Tab-separated table of C-alpha atoms in Angstrom:
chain	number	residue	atom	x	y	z
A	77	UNK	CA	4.832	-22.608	-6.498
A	78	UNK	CA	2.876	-20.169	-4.645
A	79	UNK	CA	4.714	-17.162	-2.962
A	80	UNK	CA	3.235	-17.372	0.669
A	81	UNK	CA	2.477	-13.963	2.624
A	82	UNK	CA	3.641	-12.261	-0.439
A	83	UNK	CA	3.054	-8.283	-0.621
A	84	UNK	CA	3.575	-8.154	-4.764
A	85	UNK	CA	6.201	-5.951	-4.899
A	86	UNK	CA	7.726	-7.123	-8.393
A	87	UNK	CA	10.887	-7.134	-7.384
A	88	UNK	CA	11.957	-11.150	-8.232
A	89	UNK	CA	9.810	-10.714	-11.328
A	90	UNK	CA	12.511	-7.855	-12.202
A	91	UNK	CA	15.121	-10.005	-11.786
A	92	UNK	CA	14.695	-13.583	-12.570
A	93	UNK	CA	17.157	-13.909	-15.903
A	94	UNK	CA	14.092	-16.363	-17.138
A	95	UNK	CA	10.906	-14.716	-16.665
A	96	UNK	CA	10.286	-18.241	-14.875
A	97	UNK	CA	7.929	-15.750	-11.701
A	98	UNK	CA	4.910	-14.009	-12.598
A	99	UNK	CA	2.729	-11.487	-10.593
A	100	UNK	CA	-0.977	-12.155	-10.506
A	101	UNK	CA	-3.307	-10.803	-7.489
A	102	UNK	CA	-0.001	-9.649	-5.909
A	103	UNK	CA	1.735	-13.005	-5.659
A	104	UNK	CA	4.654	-14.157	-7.485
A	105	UNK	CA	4.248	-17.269	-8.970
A	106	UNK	CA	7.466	-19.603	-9.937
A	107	UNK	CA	6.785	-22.070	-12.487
A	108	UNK	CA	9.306	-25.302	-13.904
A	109	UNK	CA	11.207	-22.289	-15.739
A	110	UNK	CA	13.416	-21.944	-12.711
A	111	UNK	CA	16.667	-22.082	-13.065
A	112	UNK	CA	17.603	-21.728	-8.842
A	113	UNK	CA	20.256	-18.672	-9.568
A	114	UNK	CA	18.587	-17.360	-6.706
A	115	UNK	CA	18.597	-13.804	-7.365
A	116	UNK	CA	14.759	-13.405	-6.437
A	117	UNK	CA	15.483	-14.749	-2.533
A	118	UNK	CA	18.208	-12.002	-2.681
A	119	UNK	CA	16.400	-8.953	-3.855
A	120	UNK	CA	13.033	-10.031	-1.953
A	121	UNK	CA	12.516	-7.122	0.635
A	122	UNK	CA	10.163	-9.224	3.281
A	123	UNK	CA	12.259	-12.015	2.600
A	124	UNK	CA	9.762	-14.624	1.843
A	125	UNK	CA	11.588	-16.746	-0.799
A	126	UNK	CA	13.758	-19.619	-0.127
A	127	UNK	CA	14.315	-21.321	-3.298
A	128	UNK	CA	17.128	-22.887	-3.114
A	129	UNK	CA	16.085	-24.935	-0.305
A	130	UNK	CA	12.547	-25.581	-1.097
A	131	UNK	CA	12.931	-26.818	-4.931
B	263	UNK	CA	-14.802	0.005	-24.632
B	264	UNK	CA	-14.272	-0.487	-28.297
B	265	UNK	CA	-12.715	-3.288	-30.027
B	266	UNK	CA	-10.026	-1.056	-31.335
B	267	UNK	CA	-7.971	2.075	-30.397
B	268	UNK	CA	-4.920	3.812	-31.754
B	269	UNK	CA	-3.045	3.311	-28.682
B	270	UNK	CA	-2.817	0.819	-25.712
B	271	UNK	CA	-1.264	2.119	-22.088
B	272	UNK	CA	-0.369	-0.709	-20.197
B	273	UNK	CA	-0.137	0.225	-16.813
B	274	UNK	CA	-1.675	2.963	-14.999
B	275	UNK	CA	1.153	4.638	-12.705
B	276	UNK	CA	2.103	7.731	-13.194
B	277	UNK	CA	4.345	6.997	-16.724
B	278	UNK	CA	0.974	5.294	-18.020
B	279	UNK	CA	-1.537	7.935	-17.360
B	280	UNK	CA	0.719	11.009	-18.408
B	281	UNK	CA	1.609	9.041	-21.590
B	282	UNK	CA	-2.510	8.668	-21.941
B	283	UNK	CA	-2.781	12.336	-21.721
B	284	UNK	CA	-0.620	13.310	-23.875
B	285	UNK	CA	-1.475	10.444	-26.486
B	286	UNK	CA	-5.124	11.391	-26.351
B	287	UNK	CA	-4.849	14.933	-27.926
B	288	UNK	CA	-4.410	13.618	-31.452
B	289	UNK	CA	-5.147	9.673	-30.478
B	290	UNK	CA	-8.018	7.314	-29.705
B	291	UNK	CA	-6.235	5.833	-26.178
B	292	UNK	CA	-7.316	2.782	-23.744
B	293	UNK	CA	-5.036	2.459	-20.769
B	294	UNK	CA	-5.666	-0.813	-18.796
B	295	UNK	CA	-4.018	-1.767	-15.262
B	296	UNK	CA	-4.013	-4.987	-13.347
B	297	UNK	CA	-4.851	-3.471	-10.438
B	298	UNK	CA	-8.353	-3.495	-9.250
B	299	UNK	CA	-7.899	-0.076	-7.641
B	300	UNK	CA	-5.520	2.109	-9.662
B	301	UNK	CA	-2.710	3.738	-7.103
B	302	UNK	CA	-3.103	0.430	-5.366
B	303	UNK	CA	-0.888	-1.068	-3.526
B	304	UNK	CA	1.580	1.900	-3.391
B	305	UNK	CA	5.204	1.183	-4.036
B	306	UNK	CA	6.810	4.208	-2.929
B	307	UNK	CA	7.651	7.054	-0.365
B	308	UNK	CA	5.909	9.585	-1.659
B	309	UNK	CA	7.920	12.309	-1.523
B	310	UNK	CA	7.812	14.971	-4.769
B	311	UNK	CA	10.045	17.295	-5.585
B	312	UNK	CA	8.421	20.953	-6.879
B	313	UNK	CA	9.594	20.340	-10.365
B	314	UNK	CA	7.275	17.842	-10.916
B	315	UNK	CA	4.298	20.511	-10.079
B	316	UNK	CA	6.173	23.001	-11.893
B	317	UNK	CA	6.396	21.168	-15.439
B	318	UNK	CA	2.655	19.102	-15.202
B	319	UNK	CA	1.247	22.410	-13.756
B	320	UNK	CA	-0.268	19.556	-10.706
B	321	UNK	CA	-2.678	21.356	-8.621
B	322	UNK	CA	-1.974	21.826	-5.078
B	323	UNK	CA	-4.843	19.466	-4.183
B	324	UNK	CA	-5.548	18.539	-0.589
B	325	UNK	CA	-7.021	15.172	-1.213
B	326	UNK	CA	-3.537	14.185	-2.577
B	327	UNK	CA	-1.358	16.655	-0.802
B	328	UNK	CA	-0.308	15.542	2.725
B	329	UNK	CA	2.588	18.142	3.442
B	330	UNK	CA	4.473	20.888	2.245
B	331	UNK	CA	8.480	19.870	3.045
B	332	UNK	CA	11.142	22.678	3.048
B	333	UNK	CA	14.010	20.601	2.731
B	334	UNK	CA	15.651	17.809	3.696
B	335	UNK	CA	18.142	16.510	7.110
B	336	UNK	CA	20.516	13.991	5.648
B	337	UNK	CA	22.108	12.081	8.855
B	338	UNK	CA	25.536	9.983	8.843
B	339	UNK	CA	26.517	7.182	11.081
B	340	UNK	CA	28.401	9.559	14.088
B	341	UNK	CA	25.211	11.617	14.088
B	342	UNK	CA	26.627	14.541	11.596
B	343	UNK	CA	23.461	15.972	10.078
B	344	UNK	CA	23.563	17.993	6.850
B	345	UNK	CA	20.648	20.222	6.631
B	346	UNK	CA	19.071	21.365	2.766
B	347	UNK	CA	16.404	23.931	3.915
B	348	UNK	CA	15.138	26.470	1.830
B	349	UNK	CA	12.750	29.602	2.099
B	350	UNK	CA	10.005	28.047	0.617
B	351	UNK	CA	8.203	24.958	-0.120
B	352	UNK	CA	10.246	22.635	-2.101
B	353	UNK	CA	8.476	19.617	-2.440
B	354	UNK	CA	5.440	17.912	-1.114
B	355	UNK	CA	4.560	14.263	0.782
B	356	UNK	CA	1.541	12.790	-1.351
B	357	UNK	CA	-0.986	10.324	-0.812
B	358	UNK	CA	-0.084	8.000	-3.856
B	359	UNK	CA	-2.623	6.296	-4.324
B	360	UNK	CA	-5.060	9.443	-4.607
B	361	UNK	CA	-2.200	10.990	-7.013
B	362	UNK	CA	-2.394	7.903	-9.291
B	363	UNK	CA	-5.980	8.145	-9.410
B	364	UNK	CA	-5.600	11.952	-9.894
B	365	UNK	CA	-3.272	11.641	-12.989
B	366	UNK	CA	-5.606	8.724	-14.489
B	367	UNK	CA	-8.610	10.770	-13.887
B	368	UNK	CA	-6.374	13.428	-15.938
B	369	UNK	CA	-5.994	11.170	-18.822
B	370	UNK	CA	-9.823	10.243	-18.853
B	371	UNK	CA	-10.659	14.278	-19.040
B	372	UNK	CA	-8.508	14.322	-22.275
B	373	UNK	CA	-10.461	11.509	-23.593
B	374	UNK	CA	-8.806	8.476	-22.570
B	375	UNK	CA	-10.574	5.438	-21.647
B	376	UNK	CA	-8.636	3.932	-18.272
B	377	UNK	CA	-9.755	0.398	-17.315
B	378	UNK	CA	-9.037	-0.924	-14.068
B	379	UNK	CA	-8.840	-5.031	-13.105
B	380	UNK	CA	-7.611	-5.517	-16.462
B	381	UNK	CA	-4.284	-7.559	-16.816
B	382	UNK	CA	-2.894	-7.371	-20.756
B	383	UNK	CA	-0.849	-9.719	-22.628
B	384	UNK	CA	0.767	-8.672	-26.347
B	385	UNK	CA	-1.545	-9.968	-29.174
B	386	UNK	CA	0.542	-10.995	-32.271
B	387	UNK	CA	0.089	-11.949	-35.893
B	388	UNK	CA	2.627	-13.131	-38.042
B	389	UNK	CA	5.474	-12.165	-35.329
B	390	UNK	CA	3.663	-8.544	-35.068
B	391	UNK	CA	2.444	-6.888	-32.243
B	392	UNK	CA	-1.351	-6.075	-33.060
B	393	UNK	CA	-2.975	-5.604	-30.269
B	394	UNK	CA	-3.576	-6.935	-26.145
B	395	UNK	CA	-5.492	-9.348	-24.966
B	396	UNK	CA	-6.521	-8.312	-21.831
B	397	UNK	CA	-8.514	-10.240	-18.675
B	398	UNK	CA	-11.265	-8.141	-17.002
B	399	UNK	CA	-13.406	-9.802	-14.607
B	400	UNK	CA	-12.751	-13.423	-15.721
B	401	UNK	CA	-13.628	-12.241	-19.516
B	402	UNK	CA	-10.319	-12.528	-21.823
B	403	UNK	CA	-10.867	-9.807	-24.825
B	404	UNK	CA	-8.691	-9.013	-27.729
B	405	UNK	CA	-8.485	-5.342	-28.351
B	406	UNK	CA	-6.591	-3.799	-31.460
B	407	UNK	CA	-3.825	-1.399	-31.643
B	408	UNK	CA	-1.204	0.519	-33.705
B	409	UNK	CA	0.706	1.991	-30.931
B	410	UNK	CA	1.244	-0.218	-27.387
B	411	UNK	CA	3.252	1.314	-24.406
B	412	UNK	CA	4.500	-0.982	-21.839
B	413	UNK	CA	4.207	1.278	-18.250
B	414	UNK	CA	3.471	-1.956	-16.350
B	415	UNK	CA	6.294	-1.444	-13.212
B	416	UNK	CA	9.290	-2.639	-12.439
B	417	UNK	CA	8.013	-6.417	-12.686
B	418	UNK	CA	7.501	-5.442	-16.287
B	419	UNK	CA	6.603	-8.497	-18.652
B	420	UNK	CA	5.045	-6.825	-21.872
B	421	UNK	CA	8.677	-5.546	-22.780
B	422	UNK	CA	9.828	-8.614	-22.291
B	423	UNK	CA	7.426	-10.417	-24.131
B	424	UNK	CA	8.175	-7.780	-26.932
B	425	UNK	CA	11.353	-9.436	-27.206
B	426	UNK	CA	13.775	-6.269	-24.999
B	427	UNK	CA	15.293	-7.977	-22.493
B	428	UNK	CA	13.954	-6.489	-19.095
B	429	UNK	CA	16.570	-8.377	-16.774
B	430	UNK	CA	17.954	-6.310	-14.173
B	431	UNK	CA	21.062	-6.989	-11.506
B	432	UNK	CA	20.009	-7.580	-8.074
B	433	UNK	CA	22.743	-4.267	-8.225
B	434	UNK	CA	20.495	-2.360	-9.507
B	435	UNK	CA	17.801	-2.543	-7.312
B	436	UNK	CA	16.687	-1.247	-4.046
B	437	UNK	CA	15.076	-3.520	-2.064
B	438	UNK	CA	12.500	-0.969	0.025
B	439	UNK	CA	10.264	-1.934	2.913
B	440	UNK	CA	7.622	0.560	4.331
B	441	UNK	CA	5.433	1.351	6.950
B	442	UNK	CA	3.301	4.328	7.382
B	443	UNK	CA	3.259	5.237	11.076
B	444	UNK	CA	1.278	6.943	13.440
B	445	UNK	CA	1.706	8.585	16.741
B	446	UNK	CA	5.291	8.861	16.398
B	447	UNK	CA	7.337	12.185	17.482
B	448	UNK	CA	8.974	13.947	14.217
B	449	UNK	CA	11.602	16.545	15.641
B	450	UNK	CA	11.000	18.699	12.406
B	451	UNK	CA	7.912	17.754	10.386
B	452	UNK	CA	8.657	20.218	7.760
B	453	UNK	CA	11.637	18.398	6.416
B	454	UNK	CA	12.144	14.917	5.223
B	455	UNK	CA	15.068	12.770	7.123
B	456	UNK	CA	17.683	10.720	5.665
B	457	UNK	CA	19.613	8.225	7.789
B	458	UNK	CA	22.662	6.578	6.014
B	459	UNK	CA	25.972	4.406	7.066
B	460	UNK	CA	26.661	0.751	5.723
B	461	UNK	CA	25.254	-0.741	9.216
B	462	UNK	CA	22.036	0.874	9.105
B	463	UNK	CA	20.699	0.542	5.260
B	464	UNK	CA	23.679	-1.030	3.372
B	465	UNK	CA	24.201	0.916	-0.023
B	466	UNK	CA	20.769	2.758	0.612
B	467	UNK	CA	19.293	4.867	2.919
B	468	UNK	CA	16.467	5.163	5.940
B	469	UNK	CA	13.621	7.746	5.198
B	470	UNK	CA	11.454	9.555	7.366
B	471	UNK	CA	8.559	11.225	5.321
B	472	UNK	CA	6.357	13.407	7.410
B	473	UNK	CA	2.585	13.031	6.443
B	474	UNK	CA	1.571	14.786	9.301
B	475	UNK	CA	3.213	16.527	12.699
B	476	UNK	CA	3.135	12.852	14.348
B	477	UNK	CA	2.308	10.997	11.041
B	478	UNK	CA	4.685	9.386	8.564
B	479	UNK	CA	5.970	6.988	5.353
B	480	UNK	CA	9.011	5.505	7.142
B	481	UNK	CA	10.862	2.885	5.174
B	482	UNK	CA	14.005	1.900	3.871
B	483	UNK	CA	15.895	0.750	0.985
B	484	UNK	CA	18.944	-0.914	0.804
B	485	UNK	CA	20.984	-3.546	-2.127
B	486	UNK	CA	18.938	-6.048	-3.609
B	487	UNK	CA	22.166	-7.855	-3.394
B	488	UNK	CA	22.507	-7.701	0.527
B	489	UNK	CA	21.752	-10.786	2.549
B	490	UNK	CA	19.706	-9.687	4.968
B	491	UNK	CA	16.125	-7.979	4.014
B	492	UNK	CA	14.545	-4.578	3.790
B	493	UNK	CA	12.326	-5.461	6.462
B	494	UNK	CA	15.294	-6.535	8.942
B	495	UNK	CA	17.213	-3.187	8.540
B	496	UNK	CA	13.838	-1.261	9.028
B	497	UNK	CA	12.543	-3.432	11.770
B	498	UNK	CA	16.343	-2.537	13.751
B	499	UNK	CA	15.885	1.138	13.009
B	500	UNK	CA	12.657	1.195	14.226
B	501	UNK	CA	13.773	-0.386	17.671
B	502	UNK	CA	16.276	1.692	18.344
B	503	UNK	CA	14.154	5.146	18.165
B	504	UNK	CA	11.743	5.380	20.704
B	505	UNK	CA	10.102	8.347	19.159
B	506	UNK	CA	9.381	5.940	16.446
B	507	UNK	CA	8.982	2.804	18.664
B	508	UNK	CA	5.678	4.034	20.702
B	509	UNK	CA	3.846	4.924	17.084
B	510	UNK	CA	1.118	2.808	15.140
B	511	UNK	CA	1.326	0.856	11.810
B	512	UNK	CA	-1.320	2.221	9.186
B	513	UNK	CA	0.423	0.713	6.409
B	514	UNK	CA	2.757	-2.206	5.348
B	515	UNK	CA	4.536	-1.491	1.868
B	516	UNK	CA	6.851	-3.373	-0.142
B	517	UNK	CA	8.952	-2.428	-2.871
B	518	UNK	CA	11.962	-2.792	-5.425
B	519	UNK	CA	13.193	0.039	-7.440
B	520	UNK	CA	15.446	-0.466	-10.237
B	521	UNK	CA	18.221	2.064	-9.681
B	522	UNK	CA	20.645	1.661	-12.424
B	523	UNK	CA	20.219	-0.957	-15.095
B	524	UNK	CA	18.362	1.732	-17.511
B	525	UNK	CA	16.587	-0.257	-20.732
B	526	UNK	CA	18.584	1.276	-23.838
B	527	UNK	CA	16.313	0.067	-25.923
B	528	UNK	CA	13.055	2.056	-25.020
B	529	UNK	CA	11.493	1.277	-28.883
B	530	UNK	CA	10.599	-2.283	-30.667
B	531	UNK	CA	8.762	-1.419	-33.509
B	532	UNK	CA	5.005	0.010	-32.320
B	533	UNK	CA	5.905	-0.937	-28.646
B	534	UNK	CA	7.408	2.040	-26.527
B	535	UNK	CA	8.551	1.546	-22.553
B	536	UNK	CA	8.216	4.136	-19.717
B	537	UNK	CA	8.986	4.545	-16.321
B	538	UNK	CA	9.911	1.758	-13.892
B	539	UNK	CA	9.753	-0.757	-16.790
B	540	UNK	CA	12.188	1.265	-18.346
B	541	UNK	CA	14.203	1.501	-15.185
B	542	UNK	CA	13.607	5.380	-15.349
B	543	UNK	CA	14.607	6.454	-11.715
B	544	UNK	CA	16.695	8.854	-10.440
B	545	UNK	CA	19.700	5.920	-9.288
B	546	UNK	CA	20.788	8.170	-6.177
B	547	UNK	CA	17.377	9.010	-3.806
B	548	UNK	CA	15.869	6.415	-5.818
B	549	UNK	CA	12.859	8.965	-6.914
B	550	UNK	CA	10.707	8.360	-10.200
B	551	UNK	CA	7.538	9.989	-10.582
B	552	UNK	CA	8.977	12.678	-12.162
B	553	UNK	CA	10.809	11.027	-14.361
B	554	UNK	CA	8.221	8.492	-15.094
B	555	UNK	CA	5.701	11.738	-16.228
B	556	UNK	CA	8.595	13.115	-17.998
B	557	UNK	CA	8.469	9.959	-20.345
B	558	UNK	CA	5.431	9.353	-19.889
B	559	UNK	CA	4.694	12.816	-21.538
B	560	UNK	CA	7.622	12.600	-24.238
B	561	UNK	CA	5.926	9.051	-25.206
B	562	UNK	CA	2.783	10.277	-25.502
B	563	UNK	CA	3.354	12.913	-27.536
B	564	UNK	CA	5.662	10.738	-30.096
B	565	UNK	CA	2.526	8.397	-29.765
B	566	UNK	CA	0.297	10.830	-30.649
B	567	UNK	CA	2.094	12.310	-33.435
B	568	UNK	CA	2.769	8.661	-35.275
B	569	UNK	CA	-0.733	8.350	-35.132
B	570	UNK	CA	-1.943	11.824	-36.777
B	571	UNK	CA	0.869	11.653	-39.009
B	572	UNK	CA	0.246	7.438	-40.039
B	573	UNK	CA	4.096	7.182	-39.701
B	574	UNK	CA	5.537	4.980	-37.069
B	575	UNK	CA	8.846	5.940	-37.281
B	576	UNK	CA	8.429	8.912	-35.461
B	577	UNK	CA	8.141	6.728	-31.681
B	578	UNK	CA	12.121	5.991	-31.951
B	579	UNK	CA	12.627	9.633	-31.752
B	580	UNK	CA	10.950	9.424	-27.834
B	581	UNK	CA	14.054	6.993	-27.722
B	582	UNK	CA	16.668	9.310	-29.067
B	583	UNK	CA	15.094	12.608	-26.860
B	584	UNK	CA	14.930	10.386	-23.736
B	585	UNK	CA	18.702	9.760	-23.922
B	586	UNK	CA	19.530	13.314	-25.030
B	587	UNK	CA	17.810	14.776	-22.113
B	588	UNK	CA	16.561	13.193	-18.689
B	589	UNK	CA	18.283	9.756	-19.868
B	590	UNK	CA	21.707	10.916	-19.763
B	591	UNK	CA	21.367	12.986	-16.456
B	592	UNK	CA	20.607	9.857	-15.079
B	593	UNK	CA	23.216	7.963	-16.462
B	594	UNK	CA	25.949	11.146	-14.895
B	595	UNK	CA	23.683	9.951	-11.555
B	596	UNK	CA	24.283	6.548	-11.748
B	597	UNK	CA	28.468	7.211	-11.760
B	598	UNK	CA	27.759	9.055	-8.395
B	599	UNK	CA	25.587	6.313	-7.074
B	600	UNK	CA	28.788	3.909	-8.566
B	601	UNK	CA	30.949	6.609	-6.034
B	602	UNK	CA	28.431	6.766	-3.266
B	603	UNK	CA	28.333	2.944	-2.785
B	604	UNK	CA	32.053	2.668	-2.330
B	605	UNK	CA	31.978	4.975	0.953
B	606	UNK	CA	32.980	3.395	4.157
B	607	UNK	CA	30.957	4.988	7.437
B	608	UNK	CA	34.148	7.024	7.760
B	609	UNK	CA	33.844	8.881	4.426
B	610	UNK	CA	30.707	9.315	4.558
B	611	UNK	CA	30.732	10.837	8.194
B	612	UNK	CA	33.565	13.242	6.619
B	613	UNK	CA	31.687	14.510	3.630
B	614	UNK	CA	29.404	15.465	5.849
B	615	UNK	CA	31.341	17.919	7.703
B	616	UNK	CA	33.098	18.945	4.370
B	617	UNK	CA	29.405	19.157	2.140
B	618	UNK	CA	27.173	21.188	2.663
B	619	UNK	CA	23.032	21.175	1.774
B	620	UNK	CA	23.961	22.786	-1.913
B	621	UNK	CA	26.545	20.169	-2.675
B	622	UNK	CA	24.612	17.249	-1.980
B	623	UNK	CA	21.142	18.308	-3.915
B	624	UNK	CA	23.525	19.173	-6.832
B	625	UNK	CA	25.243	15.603	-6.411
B	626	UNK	CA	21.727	14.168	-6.461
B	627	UNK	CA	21.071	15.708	-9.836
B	628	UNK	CA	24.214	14.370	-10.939
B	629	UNK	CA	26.001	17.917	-10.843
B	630	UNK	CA	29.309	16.754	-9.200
B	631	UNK	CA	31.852	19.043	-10.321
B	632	UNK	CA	31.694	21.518	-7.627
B	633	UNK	CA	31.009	18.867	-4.577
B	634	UNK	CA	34.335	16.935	-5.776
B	635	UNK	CA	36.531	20.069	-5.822
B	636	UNK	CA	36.126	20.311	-2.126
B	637	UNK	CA	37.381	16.519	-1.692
B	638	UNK	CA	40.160	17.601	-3.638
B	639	UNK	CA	41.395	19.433	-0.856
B	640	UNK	CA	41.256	16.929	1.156
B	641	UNK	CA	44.363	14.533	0.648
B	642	UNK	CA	42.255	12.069	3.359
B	643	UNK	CA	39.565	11.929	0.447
B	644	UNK	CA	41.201	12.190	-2.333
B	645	UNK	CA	41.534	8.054	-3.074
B	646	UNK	CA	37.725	8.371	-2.959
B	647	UNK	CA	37.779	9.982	-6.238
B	648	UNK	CA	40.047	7.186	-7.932
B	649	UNK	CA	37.350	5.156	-7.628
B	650	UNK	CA	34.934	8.019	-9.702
B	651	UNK	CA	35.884	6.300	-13.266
């Protein structure tokens, strides 16, 4: 899953406890890794990730 | 670019290219960066204290040099101010992504090779780190190396790949948002303005960096672990200053900066850490480019000097410096941050009347002693300082 209208800040790379999001051409990418602890919709500054609801 | 080199920088920020620098007076050095323009996109607000000049002897370049600042006007929630100003110059608001450039062009001069577009992966044999691969223009390359450091940013993945566990606490971050703004009206350019109080930038702060008389980074940072985002708190302030509310947006900038949460293990073998990845930021303002170079230089030189010398060994002592020196300021920081973030409006509205200018740049370089005498005298403060453990 595709980060939409993301600015590539690192920050839910930093802390996903699973290294389940990468950063490539400033957008975070979450792959099957994903554990939903939700930590990267909480530290996301723009507030573009909703993964609880979405996966 | 050869198929080998003595050391690989990954990551061209300032840690990265003042590692280079210092790697490449006794070291054959290739320092790669995702980015396809190095500097690019900024994460930061650009402000830079003197020191920083001071120890890299940084020319006082106007391509990267937007403003001198004399000090700084720290604001609490019922309006107090507390004013730092001093005689002279004592820091400057820089164009970042010139700066970056600056200090990469700084590592090429000393014989570096700096690649930009060029995302790097650990290359192993056996379980041992050997090399990168890296990705340049849709061609993957594997280059060799004895020495790798890991300055790739907070979203750091080569030290965790390395097998140090890079996991911070939405805690320990600041969650930033940024715009730089034009036609704005800045009541004193020559100083840099901090707004705090819960309601405004919970656990972090506002910041108004002059670039100009009307121009400025203006952003804010608050706790990765707050509901509501960066942007929100920002977007608010904004609103409710029309002096800010009339001005353009240049510039959109996002950001997280790990603020605590420092990497204790900064050595794995031939693989060193610097900087963000390393969580090497000042936990209080939130600052790093200094202490990123100051790493950055201490793990270049180690580099270098395992290199000359053929002996390895020598890179854990960056490790046992770090933590003897800048490391464990920051760690007598992070307590005061721990202090800080317990402050109702109230408190902090009090300190301000009680602090003044000398206590709180003290406090920011984790110098305490004096600033907490004066709560002591206080009996309305002095449960504040149970919770200093």
């Amino acid at each position: 899953m595709k980060i939409k209208n993301c600015y590539g800040c690192g920050g839910c790379v930093a802390v996903c406890p699973t290294g389940a999001i990468t950063l490539r051409d400033e957008v975070e990418i979450i792959t099957e890794k994903c554990i939903k602890c939700g930590m990267c919709e909480l530290v996301c500054p723009a507030g573009l990730i909703a993964i609880k609801n979405e996966r | 670019m050869k198929d080998e080199y003595d050391v690989i920088v990954i990551g061209a920020g300032p840690a990265g290219s003042t590692a280079a620098k210092f790697a490449a007076e006794k070291a054959r050095v290739l320092v790669v960066d995702k980015h396809r323009e190095i500097g690019s996109p900024k994460r930061c607000g650009e402000g830079l204290g003197l020191r920083a000049f001071e120890e890299f002897k940084i020319p006082l370049d106007k391509r990267f040099i937007n403003r001198g600042i004399y000090g700084a006007v720290v604001y609490t929630s019922d309006g107090s101010e507390v004013e730092i100003k001093y005689d002279k110059i004592s820091g400057y608001v820089i164009e970042r992504k010139i700066f970056d450039k600056f200090l990469a062009t700084e590592a090429s001069r000393k014989g570096a090779k700096v690649l930009a577009d060029a995302e790097a992966s650990l290359l192993k044999e056996n379980g041992e780190i050997i090399g990168v691969k890296i990705k340049h223009r849709g061609e993957e390359k594997e280059i060799k190396a004895k020495v790798i450091i890991a300055a790739d940013g907070v979203d750091s993945q080569i030290a965790r790949h390395a097998g140090i566990d890079t996991t911070i606490n939405p805690d320990d971050v600041d969650s930033c948002f940024e715009y730089e703004m034009s036609g704005i009206e800045i009541e004193k350019p020559e100083m840099i303005h901090i707004f705090m109080g819960n309601k405004l930038a919970p656990r972090g702060y506002v910041w108004i960096f002059p670039k100009d008389d009307d121009r400025a980074n203006v952003g804010v940072g608050i706790s990765g672990r707050e509901k509501r985002t960066a942007k929100y708190y920002l977007d608010r302030f904004i609103k409710s200053k029309p002096e800010l509310e009339k001005g353009s947006i240049l510039e959109v900038n996002v950001g997280c900066v790990p603020v605590g949460g420092f990497l204790r293990e900064l050595v794995k073998d031939n693989l060193i850490v610097v900087g963000d990845a390393a969580r090497q930021v000042n936990p209080i303002h939130g600052g790093g480019i200094n202490e990123a170079m100051l790493a950055g230089k201490l793990a270049g030189i180690k580099a270098g000097e395992a290199i000359d010398s053929g002996n390895l060994n020598i890179l854990k002592e960056y490790e046992t410096k770090w933590w003897s020196s800048e490391g464990r300021k920051l760690e007598k920081i992070l307590r005061v941050r721990h202090f800080v973030e317990k402050l109702g409006d109230d408190d902090m509205n009090y300190l301000a009347k009680i602090w003044d200018g000398d206590d709180i740049v003290k406090i920011c370089g984790g110098e305490y002693s004096i600033a907490f005498k004066k709560i002591i005298k206080h009996p309305r403060l002095l449960k504040l300082l149970k919770n200093f453990a």
